CSV table of N, CA, C and O in Angstrom, one decimal:
chain,number,residue,atom,x,y,z
A,1304,GLY,N,154.6,-78.4,-136.9
A,1304,GLY,CA,153.2,-79.0,-136.8
A,1304,GLY,C,153.1,-80.4,-137.3
A,1304,GLY,O,153.9,-80.9,-138.0
A,1305,GLU,N,151.9,-80.9,-137.2
A,1305,GLU,CA,151.5,-82.1,-137.8
A,1305,GLU,C,151.2,-82.0,-139.3
A,1305,GLU,O,150.6,-81.0,-139.6
A,1306,PRO,N,151.4,-83.1,-140.0
A,1306,PRO,CA,151.0,-83.0,-141.5
A,1306,PRO,C,149.5,-83.1,-141.5
A,1306,PRO,O,148.7,-83.8,-140.7
A,1307,ILE,N,148.9,-82.5,-142.5
A,1307,ILE,CA,147.4,-82.5,-142.8
A,1307,ILE,C,147.2,-83.8,-143.6
A,1307,ILE,O,148.1,-84.5,-144.2
A,1308,PRO,N,146.0,-84.3,-143.4
A,1308,PRO,CA,145.7,-85.6,-144.1
A,1308,PRO,C,145.9,-85.6,-145.6
A,1308,PRO,O,146.3,-86.7,-146.1
A,1309,GLU,N,145.8,-84.5,-146.3
A,1309,GLU,CA,146.1,-84.4,-147.7
A,1309,GLU,C,147.6,-84.7,-147.9
A,1309,GLU,O,148.0,-85.3,-149.0
A,1310,ALA,N,148.4,-84.1,-147.0
A,1310,ALA,CA,149.9,-84.4,-147.3
A,1310,ALA,C,150.3,-85.9,-147.0
A,1310,ALA,O,151.0,-86.4,-147.8
A,1311,LEU,N,149.6,-86.5,-146.1
A,1311,LEU,CA,149.9,-88.0,-146.0
A,1311,LEU,C,149.3,-88.9,-147.0
A,1311,LEU,O,149.8,-89.8,-147.4
A,1312,THR,N,148.1,-88.4,-147.5
A,1312,THR,CA,147.4,-89.1,-148.7
A,1312,THR,C,148.4,-89.0,-149.9
A,1312,THR,O,148.7,-90.0,-150.6
A,1313,TRP,N,149.0,-87.7,-150.2
A,1313,TRP,CA,149.9,-87.5,-151.3
A,1313,TRP,C,151.1,-88.4,-151.2
A,1313,TRP,O,151.5,-89.1,-152.1
A,1314,LEU,N,151.6,-88.4,-149.9
A,1314,LEU,CA,152.9,-89.2,-149.6
A,1314,LEU,C,152.6,-90.7,-149.9
A,1314,LEU,O,153.3,-91.4,-150.5
A,1315,LEU,N,151.5,-91.2,-149.5
A,1315,LEU,CA,151.1,-92.5,-149.7
A,1315,LEU,C,150.9,-92.9,-151.2
A,1315,LEU,O,151.2,-94.1,-151.6
A,1316,LEU,N,150.3,-92.0,-151.8
A,1316,LEU,CA,150.0,-92.2,-153.3
A,1316,LEU,C,151.2,-92.1,-154.2
A,1316,LEU,O,151.3,-92.8,-155.2
A,1317,THR,N,152.1,-91.2,-153.8
A,1317,THR,CA,153.1,-90.9,-154.8
A,1317,THR,C,154.5,-91.4,-154.3
A,1317,THR,O,155.6,-91.4,-155.0
A,1318,GLY,N,154.7,-91.5,-153.0
A,1318,GLY,CA,156.0,-91.7,-152.3
A,1318,GLY,C,156.9,-90.5,-152.1
A,1318,GLY,O,158.1,-90.6,-151.8
A,1319,GLU,N,156.2,-89.4,-152.4
A,1319,GLU,CA,157.0,-88.0,-152.3
A,1319,GLU,C,156.3,-87.2,-151.3
A,1319,GLU,O,155.1,-87.2,-151.2
A,1320,VAL,N,157.1,-86.4,-150.6
A,1320,VAL,CA,156.5,-85.4,-149.7
A,1320,VAL,C,156.1,-84.2,-150.5
A,1320,VAL,O,156.9,-83.7,-151.3
A,1321,PRO,N,154.8,-83.8,-150.3
A,1321,PRO,CA,154.2,-82.8,-151.2
A,1321,PRO,C,154.6,-81.3,-150.8
A,1321,PRO,O,154.9,-81.2,-149.6
A,1322,THR,N,154.5,-80.5,-151.8
A,1322,THR,CA,154.8,-79.2,-151.5
A,1322,THR,C,153.4,-78.5,-151.0
A,1322,THR,O,152.3,-79.2,-151.1
A,1323,LYS,N,153.4,-77.3,-150.4
A,1323,LYS,CA,152.1,-76.7,-150.0
A,1323,LYS,C,151.1,-76.6,-151.2
A,1323,LYS,O,149.9,-76.8,-151.0
A,1324,ALA,N,151.7,-76.3,-152.4
A,1324,ALA,CA,150.7,-76.1,-153.6
A,1324,ALA,C,150.2,-77.4,-154.0
A,1324,ALA,O,149.0,-77.4,-154.3
A,1325,GLN,N,150.9,-78.5,-153.8
A,1325,GLN,CA,150.4,-79.9,-154.1
A,1325,GLN,C,149.2,-80.3,-153.1
A,1325,GLN,O,148.2,-80.8,-153.5
A,1326,CYS,N,149.5,-80.0,-151.8
A,1326,CYS,CA,148.5,-80.2,-150.8
A,1326,CYS,C,147.3,-79.3,-151.1
A,1326,CYS,O,146.1,-79.9,-151.0
A,1327,ASP,N,147.4,-78.2,-151.4
A,1327,ASP,CA,146.3,-77.2,-151.7
A,1327,ASP,C,145.5,-77.8,-153.0
A,1327,ASP,O,144.2,-77.8,-153.0
A,1328,MET,N,146.3,-78.3,-154.0
A,1328,MET,CA,145.6,-78.9,-155.1
A,1328,MET,C,144.7,-80.1,-154.8
A,1328,MET,O,143.6,-80.2,-155.3
A,1329,LEU,N,145.4,-80.9,-154.0
A,1329,LEU,CA,144.6,-82.2,-153.6
A,1329,LEU,C,143.4,-81.8,-152.8
A,1329,LEU,O,142.3,-82.4,-152.9
A,1330,THR,N,143.5,-80.8,-151.8
A,1330,THR,CA,142.3,-80.4,-151.1
A,1330,THR,C,141.3,-79.9,-151.9
A,1330,THR,O,140.1,-80.3,-151.8
A,1331,ALA,N,141.5,-79.0,-152.9
A,1331,ALA,CA,140.6,-78.6,-153.9
A,1331,ALA,C,139.9,-79.7,-154.7
A,1331,ALA,O,138.7,-79.7,-154.9
A,1332,ASP,N,140.7,-80.7,-155.1
A,1332,ASP,CA,140.2,-81.8,-155.9
A,1332,ASP,C,139.2,-82.7,-155.0
A,1332,ASP,O,138.2,-83.0,-155.5
A,1333,LEU,N,139.6,-82.9,-153.7
A,1333,LEU,CA,138.7,-83.7,-152.8
A,1333,LEU,C,137.4,-82.9,-152.6
A,1333,LEU,O,136.3,-83.5,-152.5
A,1334,HIS,N,137.6,-81.5,-152.3
A,1334,HIS,CA,136.3,-80.7,-152.2
A,1334,HIS,C,135.4,-80.9,-153.4
A,1334,HIS,O,134.1,-80.9,-153.4
A,1335,ALA,N,136.0,-80.8,-154.6
A,1335,ALA,CA,135.3,-80.9,-155.8
A,1335,ALA,C,134.5,-82.2,-155.9
A,1335,ALA,O,133.5,-82.4,-156.6
A,1336,ARG,N,135.1,-83.3,-155.3
A,1336,ARG,CA,134.6,-84.6,-155.5
A,1336,ARG,C,133.6,-85.0,-154.3
A,1336,ARG,O,133.0,-86.1,-154.3
A,1337,SER,N,133.5,-84.2,-153.4
A,1337,SER,CA,132.9,-84.5,-152.0
A,1337,SER,C,131.3,-84.6,-152.0
A,1337,SER,O,130.8,-85.2,-151.1
A,1338,ALA,N,130.7,-83.9,-153.0
A,1338,ALA,CA,129.3,-83.9,-153.0
A,1338,ALA,C,128.6,-85.3,-153.1
A,1338,ALA,O,129.1,-86.1,-154.0
A,1339,LEU,N,127.8,-85.7,-152.3
A,1339,LEU,CA,127.1,-86.9,-152.4
A,1339,LEU,C,126.0,-86.9,-153.5
A,1339,LEU,O,125.4,-85.7,-153.7
A,1340,PRO,N,125.7,-87.9,-154.2
A,1340,PRO,CA,124.7,-87.8,-155.3
A,1340,PRO,C,123.3,-87.6,-154.5
A,1340,PRO,O,123.1,-88.0,-153.5
A,1341,ASP,N,122.5,-86.8,-155.3
A,1341,ASP,CA,121.2,-86.4,-154.7
A,1341,ASP,C,120.4,-87.7,-154.2
A,1341,ASP,O,119.6,-87.7,-153.1
A,1342,HIS,N,120.4,-88.9,-154.9
A,1342,HIS,CA,119.6,-90.0,-154.4
A,1342,HIS,C,120.2,-90.5,-153.2
A,1342,HIS,O,119.5,-91.1,-152.5
A,1343,VAL,N,121.4,-90.3,-152.9
A,1343,VAL,CA,122.1,-90.8,-151.7
A,1343,VAL,C,121.5,-90.0,-150.5
A,1343,VAL,O,121.2,-90.5,-149.5
A,1344,VAL,N,121.6,-88.7,-150.7
A,1344,VAL,CA,121.1,-87.8,-149.7
A,1344,VAL,C,119.7,-88.1,-149.4
A,1344,VAL,O,119.3,-88.2,-148.2
A,1345,ALA,N,118.8,-88.2,-150.3
A,1345,ALA,CA,117.4,-88.5,-150.2
A,1345,ALA,C,117.2,-89.8,-149.5
A,1345,ALA,O,116.3,-89.9,-148.5
A,1346,MET,N,118.0,-90.8,-149.8
A,1346,MET,CA,117.8,-92.1,-149.2
A,1346,MET,C,118.3,-92.0,-147.6
A,1346,MET,O,117.5,-92.5,-146.8
A,1347,MET,N,119.3,-91.3,-147.4
A,1347,MET,CA,119.8,-91.1,-146.0
A,1347,MET,C,118.8,-90.3,-145.2
A,1347,MET,O,118.6,-90.7,-144.1
A,1348,ASN,N,118.3,-89.3,-145.8
A,1348,ASN,CA,117.3,-88.5,-145.0
A,1348,ASN,C,116.1,-89.2,-144.8
A,1348,ASN,O,115.3,-88.9,-143.8
A,1349,ALA,N,115.7,-90.3,-145.5
A,1349,ALA,CA,114.6,-91.1,-145.3
A,1349,ALA,C,114.7,-92.2,-144.3
A,1349,ALA,O,113.7,-92.8,-143.8
A,1350,LEU,N,115.9,-92.5,-144.0
A,1350,LEU,CA,116.1,-93.5,-143.0
A,1350,LEU,C,115.6,-93.1,-141.5
A,1350,LEU,O,115.7,-91.8,-141.2
A,1351,PRO,N,115.0,-94.0,-140.8
A,1351,PRO,CA,114.6,-93.6,-139.4
A,1351,PRO,C,115.8,-93.3,-138.6
A,1351,PRO,O,116.9,-93.8,-138.7
A,1352,LYS,N,115.5,-92.4,-137.6
A,1352,LYS,CA,116.7,-92.0,-136.6
A,1352,LYS,C,117.2,-93.2,-135.8
A,1352,LYS,O,118.2,-93.3,-135.3
A,1353,THR,N,116.5,-94.3,-135.8
A,1353,THR,CA,116.7,-95.4,-135.0
A,1353,THR,C,117.7,-96.3,-135.7
A,1353,THR,O,118.2,-97.3,-135.1
A,1354,VAL,N,118.0,-96.1,-137.0
A,1354,VAL,CA,118.9,-97.0,-137.7
A,1354,VAL,C,120.4,-96.7,-137.2
A,1354,VAL,O,120.7,-95.4,-137.1
A,1355,HIS,N,121.1,-97.7,-136.9
A,1355,HIS,CA,122.4,-97.5,-136.2
A,1355,HIS,C,123.2,-96.7,-137.2
A,1355,HIS,O,123.3,-96.8,-138.4
A,1356,PRO,N,124.0,-95.8,-136.6
A,1356,PRO,CA,124.9,-95.0,-137.5
A,1356,PRO,C,125.8,-95.7,-138.4
A,1356,PRO,O,126.0,-95.3,-139.6
A,1357,MET,N,126.4,-96.8,-138.0
A,1357,MET,CA,127.3,-97.5,-138.9
A,1357,MET,C,126.4,-98.2,-140.1
A,1357,MET,O,127.0,-98.3,-141.1
A,1358,THR,N,125.2,-98.6,-139.8
A,1358,THR,CA,124.4,-99.2,-140.8
A,1358,THR,C,124.2,-98.0,-141.9
A,1358,THR,O,124.1,-98.2,-143.1
A,1359,GLN,N,123.8,-96.8,-141.4
A,1359,GLN,CA,123.6,-95.7,-142.2
A,1359,GLN,C,124.8,-95.5,-143.0
A,1359,GLN,O,124.7,-95.1,-144.2
A,1360,PHE,N,125.9,-95.3,-142.4
A,1360,PHE,CA,127.1,-95.0,-143.2
A,1360,PHE,C,127.4,-96.1,-144.3
A,1360,PHE,O,127.7,-95.7,-145.4
A,1361,ALA,N,127.2,-97.3,-144.0
A,1361,ALA,CA,127.4,-98.4,-144.9
A,1361,ALA,C,126.5,-98.3,-146.1
A,1361,ALA,O,126.9,-98.5,-147.3
A,1362,LEU,N,125.2,-98.1,-145.8
A,1362,LEU,CA,124.2,-97.9,-146.8
A,1362,LEU,C,124.5,-96.7,-147.8
A,1362,LEU,O,124.4,-96.8,-148.9
A,1363,GLY,N,124.9,-95.6,-147.1
A,1363,GLY,CA,125.2,-94.4,-147.8
A,1363,GLY,C,126.5,-94.6,-148.8
A,1363,GLY,O,126.4,-94.2,-150.0
A,1364,LEU,N,127.5,-95.3,-148.4
A,1364,LEU,CA,128.7,-95.6,-149.1
A,1364,LEU,C,128.3,-96.4,-150.2
A,1364,LEU,O,128.7,-96.3,-151.4
A,1365,GLN,N,127.6,-97.5,-149.9
A,1365,GLN,CA,127.1,-98.5,-151.1
A,1365,GLN,C,126.3,-97.9,-152.1
A,1365,GLN,O,126.3,-98.1,-153.2
A,1366,ALA,N,125.4,-96.9,-151.7
A,1366,ALA,CA,124.6,-96.2,-152.7
A,1366,ALA,C,125.3,-95.4,-153.6
A,1366,ALA,O,124.9,-95.1,-154.6
A,1367,CYS,N,126.6,-94.9,-153.1
A,1367,CYS,CA,127.4,-94.2,-154.0
A,1367,CYS,C,127.9,-94.9,-155.2
A,1367,CYS,O,128.5,-94.3,-156.2
A,1368,GLN,N,127.8,-96.2,-155.1
A,1368,GLN,CA,128.3,-97.1,-156.3
A,1368,GLN,C,127.8,-96.8,-157.7
A,1368,GLN,O,128.3,-96.9,-158.6
A,1369,SER,N,126.6,-96.2,-157.5
A,1369,SER,CA,126.0,-95.7,-158.8
A,1369,SER,C,126.9,-94.7,-159.7
A,1369,SER,O,126.7,-94.6,-160.8
A,1370,GLU,N,127.7,-94.0,-158.9
A,1370,GLU,CA,128.6,-93.1,-159.5
A,1370,GLU,C,130.0,-93.7,-159.9
A,1370,GLU,O,130.9,-92.9,-160.3
A,1371,SER,N,130.2,-95.0,-159.7
A,1371,SER,CA,131.4,-95.6,-159.9
A,1371,SER,C,132.0,-95.5,-161.3
A,1371,SER,O,131.4,-96.0,-162.3
A,1372,LYS,N,133.3,-94.9,-161.5
A,1372,LYS,CA,133.9,-94.8,-162.7
A,1372,LYS,C,134.4,-96.3,-163.1
A,1372,LYS,O,134.4,-96.5,-164.2
A,1373,PHE,N,134.8,-97.0,-162.1
A,1373,PHE,CA,135.3,-98.4,-162.5
A,1373,PHE,C,134.1,-99.2,-163.1
A,1373,PHE,O,134.4,-99.9,-164.0
A,1374,ALA,N,133.0,-99.2,-162.4
A,1374,ALA,CA,131.8,-100.0,-162.8
A,1374,ALA,C,131.4,-99.6,-164.2
A,1374,ALA,O,131.1,-100.6,-165.1
A,1375,LYS,N,131.5,-98.4,-164.6
A,1375,LYS,CA,131.1,-98.0,-165.9
A,1375,LYS,C,132.1,-98.4,-166.9
A,1375,LYS,O,131.9,-98.9,-168.0
A,1376,ALA,N,133.5,-98.2,-166.6
A,1376,ALA,CA,134.4,-98.7,-167.5
A,1376,ALA,C,134.5,-100.3,-167.7
A,1376,ALA,O,134.6,-100.7,-168.9
A,1377,TYR,N,134.2,-100.9,-166.7
A,1377,TYR,CA,134.1,-102.3,-166.8
A,1377,TYR,C,133.1,-102.8,-167.7
A,1377,TYR,O,133.1,-103.6,-168.5
A,1378,GLN,N,131.9,-102.1,-167.4
A,1378,GLN,CA,130.6,-102.4,-168.3
A,1378,GLN,C,131.0,-102.0,-169.8
A,1378,GLN,O,130.4,-102.7,-170.8
A,1379,ASP,N,131.7,-100.9,-170.0
A,1379,ASP,CA,132.0,-100.5,-171.3
A,1379,ASP,C,133.1,-101.4,-172.0
A,1379,ASP,O,133.5,-101.1,-173.2
A,1380,GLY,N,133.8,-102.3,-171.2
A,1380,GLY,CA,134.7,-103.2,-171.9
A,1380,GLY,C,136.2,-102.8,-171.9
A,1380,GLY,O,136.9,-103.2,-172.7
A,1381,VAL,N,136.5,-101.7,-171.0
A,1381,VAL,CA,137.8,-101.3,-170.8
A,1381,VAL,C,138.7,-102.5,-170.6
A,1381,VAL,O,138.4,-103.4,-169.8
A,1382,HIS,N,140.0,-102.3,-171.4
A,1382,HIS,CA,140.9,-103.5,-171.1
A,1382,HIS,C,141.5,-103.5,-169.8
A,1382,HIS,O,141.7,-102.5,-169.0
A,1383,LYS,N,141.6,-104.7,-169.2
A,1383,LYS,CA,142.0,-104.8,-167.8
A,1383,LYS,C,143.4,-104.1,-167.4
A,1383,LYS,O,143.7,-103.9,-166.3
A,1384,SER,N,144.1,-103.8,-168.3
A,1384,SER,CA,145.5,-103.2,-168.0
A,1384,SER,C,145.0,-101.7,-167.6
A,1384,SER,O,145.9,-101.0,-167.0
A,1385,LYS,N,143.9,-101.2,-167.9
A,1385,LYS,CA,143.5,-99.8,-167.6
A,1385,LYS,C,142.6,-99.9,-166.3
A,1385,LYS,O,142.2,-98.8,-165.8
A,1386,TYR,N,142.3,-100.9,-165.7
A,1386,TYR,CA,141.3,-101.0,-164.5
A,1386,TYR,C,141.9,-100.2,-163.4
A,1386,TYR,O,141.1,-99.4,-162.8
A,1387,TRP,N,143.2,-100.1,-163.1
A,1387,TRP,CA,143.8,-99.4,-162.2
A,1387,TRP,C,143.4,-97.9,-162.1
A,1387,TRP,O,143.2,-97.3,-161.1
A,1388,GLU,N,143.2,-97.3,-163.4
A,1388,GLU,CA,143.0,-95.9,-163.6
A,1388,GLU,C,141.7,-95.6,-162.9
A,1388,GLU,O,141.5,-94.7,-162.2
A,1389,TYR,N,140.7,-96.4,-163.2
A,1389,TYR,CA,139.3,-96.3,-162.8
A,1389,TYR,C,139.1,-96.6,-161.4
A,1389,TYR,O,138.3,-96.0,-160.7
A,1390,ALA,N,139.9,-97.6,-161.0
A,1390,ALA,CA,139.8,-97.9,-159.5
A,1390,ALA,C,140.4,-96.8,-158.6
A,1390,ALA,O,139.8,-96.5,-157.7
A,1391,TYR,N,141.6,-96.3,-159.2
A,1391,TYR,CA,142.1,-95.1,-158.5
A,1391,TYR,C,141.1,-94.0,-158.3
A,1391,TYR,O,140.9,-93.3,-157.3
A,1392,GLU,N,140.4,-93.6,-159.5
A,1392,GLU,CA,139.3,-92.6,-159.4
A,1392,GLU,C,138.3,-92.8,-158.4
A,1392,GLU,O,137.9,-91.9,-157.6
A,1393,ASP,N,137.9,-94.1,-158.3
A,1393,ASP,CA,136.8,-94.4,-157.4
A,1393,ASP,C,137.4,-94.3,-156.0
A,1393,ASP,O,136.6,-93.9,-155.1
A,1394,ILE,N,138.6,-94.6,-155.7
A,1394,ILE,CA,139.1,-94.6,-154.4
A,1394,ILE,C,139.2,-93.1,-153.9
A,1394,ILE,O,138.8,-92.8,-152.8
A,1395,ILE,N,139.7,-92.3,-154.8
A,1395,ILE,CA,139.9,-90.8,-154.5
A,1395,ILE,C,138.4,-90.3,-154.3
A,1395,ILE,O,138.1,-89.5,-153.3
A,1396,ASP,N,137.3,-90.6,-155.0
A,1396,ASP,CA,136.0,-90.3,-154.9
A,1396,ASP,C,135.5,-90.7,-153.5
A,1396,ASP,O,134.8,-90.0,-152.8
A,1397,VAL,N,135.7,-92.0,-153.1
A,1397,VAL,CA,135.2,-92.4,-151.8
A,1397,VAL,C,135.8,-91.6,-150.7
A,1397,VAL,O,135.2,-91.2,-149.8
A,1398,PHE,N,137.2,-91.4,-150.8
A,1398,PHE,CA,138.0,-90.8,-149.8
A,1398,PHE,C,137.4,-89.4,-149.6
A,1398,PHE,O,137.2,-88.9,-148.5
A,1399,ALA,N,137.0,-88.7,-150.7
A,1399,ALA,CA,136.5,-87.4,-150.7
A,1399,ALA,C,135.1,-87.3,-150.1
A,1399,ALA,O,134.6,-86.3,-149.3
A,1400,LYS,N,134.2,-88.3,-150.2
A,1400,LYS,CA,132.9,-88.3,-149.8
A,1400,LYS,C,132.7,-88.8,-148.3
A,1400,LYS,O,131.8,-88.5,-147.7
A,1401,LEU,N,133.7,-89.5,-147.9
A,1401,LEU,CA,133.5,-89.9,-146.4
A,1401,LEU,C,133.3,-88.8,-145.4
A,1401,LEU,O,132.3,-89.1,-144.6
A,1402,PRO,N,133.9,-87.8,-145.4
A,1402,PRO,CA,133.6,-86.8,-144.4
A,1402,PRO,C,132.1,-86.3,-144.4
A,1402,PRO,O,131.4,-86.1,-143.5
A,1403,GLU,N,131.7,-86.0,-145.7
A,1403,GLU,CA,130.3,-85.5,-145.9
A,1403,GLU,C,129.3,-86.6,-145.5
A,1403,GLU,O,128.3,-86.4,-145.0
A,1404,LEU,N,129.6,-87.8,-145.8
A,1404,LEU,CA,128.8,-89.0,-145.5
A,1404,LEU,C,128.6,-89.1,-144.0
A,1404,LEU,O,127.5,-89.2,-143.4
A,1405,ALA,N,129.8,-89.0,-143.3
A,1405,ALA,CA,129.9,-89.1,-141.8
A,1405,ALA,C,129.0,-87.9,-141.1
A,1405,ALA,O,128.3,-88.1,-140.2
A,1406,ALA,N,129.3,-86.8,-141.8
A,1406,ALA,CA,128.5,-85.7,-141.2
A,1406,ALA,C,127.0,-85.8,-141.4
A,1406,ALA,O,126.2,-85.4,-140.5
A,1407,LEU,N,126.5,-86.3,-142.5
A,1407,LEU,CA,125.2,-86.6,-142.8
A,1407,LEU,C,124.6,-87.6,-141.9
A,1407,LEU,O,123.6,-87.4,-141.3
A,1408,VAL,N,125.3,-88.6,-141.6
A,1408,VAL,CA,124.9,-89.7,-140.7
A,1408,VAL,C,124.7,-89.0,-139.3
A,1408,VAL,O,123.8,-89.2,-138.5
A,1409,TYR,N,125.7,-88.3,-138.9
A,1409,TYR,CA,125.8,-87.7,-137.5
A,1409,TYR,C,124.5,-86.6,-137.4
A,1409,TYR,O,123.7,-86.7,-136.5
A,1410,ARG,N,124.3,-85.8,-138.4
A,1410,ARG,CA,123.3,-84.8,-138.5
A,1410,ARG,C,121.9,-85.5,-138.5
A,1410,ARG,O,120.9,-85.1,-137.8
A,1411,ASN,N,121.8,-86.6,-139.3
A,1411,ASN,CA,120.6,-87.3,-139.3
A,1411,ASN,C,120.3,-88.0,-138.0
A,1411,ASN,O,119.1,-88.1,-137.6
A,1412,THR,N,121.2,-88.5,-137.4
A,1412,THR,CA,121.0,-89.3,-136.1
A,1412,THR,C,120.6,-88.4,-134.9
A,1412,THR,O,119.9,-88.7,-134.1
A,1413,TYR,N,121.4,-87.3,-134.8
A,1413,TYR,CA,121.3,-86.4,-133.6
A,1413,TYR,C,120.6,-85.0,-133.8
A,1413,TYR,O,120.3,-84.4,-132.8
A,1414,PHE,N,120.5,-84.6,-135.1
A,1414,PHE,CA,120.0,-83.2,-135.2
A,1414,PHE,C,119.0,-83.2,-136.3
A,1414,PHE,O,118.1,-84.2,-136.4
A,1415,ASP,N,119.1,-82.2,-137.3
A,1415,ASP,CA,118.1,-81.9,-138.3
A,1415,ASP,C,118.4,-82.5,-139.6
A,1415,ASP,O,117.7,-82.3,-140.6
A,1416,GLY,N,119.5,-83.1,-139.8
A,1416,GLY,CA,119.9,-83.7,-141.2
A,1416,GLY,C,120.5,-82.8,-142.1
A,1416,GLY,O,120.9,-83.1,-143.3
A,1417,VAL,N,120.7,-81.5,-141.6
A,1417,VAL,CA,121.4,-80.5,-142.5
A,1417,VAL,C,122.9,-80.4,-142.2
A,1417,VAL,O,123.3,-80.2,-141.2
A,1418,VAL,N,123.6,-80.5,-143.3
A,1418,VAL,CA,125.0,-80.4,-143.3
A,1418,VAL,C,125.4,-79.2,-144.0
A,1418,VAL,O,125.2,-78.8,-145.2
A,1419,GLN,N,126.2,-78.4,-143.2
A,1419,GLN,CA,126.8,-77.2,-143.7
A,1419,GLN,C,128.2,-77.3,-144.1
A,1419,GLN,O,129.0,-77.8,-143.5
A,1420,ARG,N,128.4,-77.2,-145.5
A,1420,ARG,CA,129.7,-77.3,-146.0
A,1420,ARG,C,130.7,-76.1,-145.7
A,1420,ARG,O,130.1,-75.1,-145.8
A,1421,ASP,N,131.9,-76.4,-145.5
A,1421,ASP,CA,132.9,-75.4,-145.4
A,1421,ASP,C,134.1,-75.7,-146.2
A,1421,ASP,O,135.0,-76.4,-145.7
A,1422,HIS,N,134.2,-75.3,-147.4
A,1422,HIS,CA,135.3,-75.8,-148.4
A,1422,HIS,C,136.6,-74.9,-148.1
A,1422,HIS,O,137.7,-75.1,-148.7
A,1423,SER,N,136.6,-74.0,-147.0
A,1423,SER,CA,137.8,-73.3,-146.7
A,1423,SER,C,138.6,-74.2,-145.8
A,1423,SER,O,139.8,-73.8,-145.6
A,1424,LEU,N,138.2,-75.3,-145.3
A,1424,LEU,CA,138.8,-76.1,-144.4
A,1424,LEU,C,139.6,-77.3,-145.1
A,1424,LEU,O,139.1,-77.7,-146.2
A,1425,ASP,N,140.7,-77.8,-144.5
A,1425,ASP,CA,141.2,-79.0,-145.1
A,1425,ASP,C,140.6,-80.3,-144.5
A,1425,ASP,O,139.6,-80.0,-143.9
A,1426,TYR,N,141.0,-81.3,-144.8
A,1426,TYR,CA,140.3,-82.6,-144.5
A,1426,TYR,C,140.7,-83.0,-143.0
A,1426,TYR,O,140.2,-84.1,-142.6
A,1427,SER,N,141.4,-82.3,-142.3
A,1427,SER,CA,141.5,-82.6,-140.9
A,1427,SER,C,140.5,-81.9,-139.9
A,1427,SER,O,140.2,-82.3,-138.9
């Protein structure tokens, strides 16, 4: 079969082919990080249905910046040799939130704005 997105993500991040346990661990980590902040959901739900979906997506992603680990570390004066650690955390957080944000945009544009989560699924 085809590799799942988590396996490809693991391969890109580590240079190693992951085991099933490593893929499952990454899936669980992504699901744990996937929730959008409440203020982002409220903002997205307040947008008119006529706002272009790509605009909604960009606004939602930018509003997630309030949760940035890198921005907080930078503000706290973390040494630049440690920046990569916080940038990595932000990248994984964004990757985890993209499906939920896309689902919210879709549901707000075409339906009722309610997103049903199913954490039994992988990211494909």
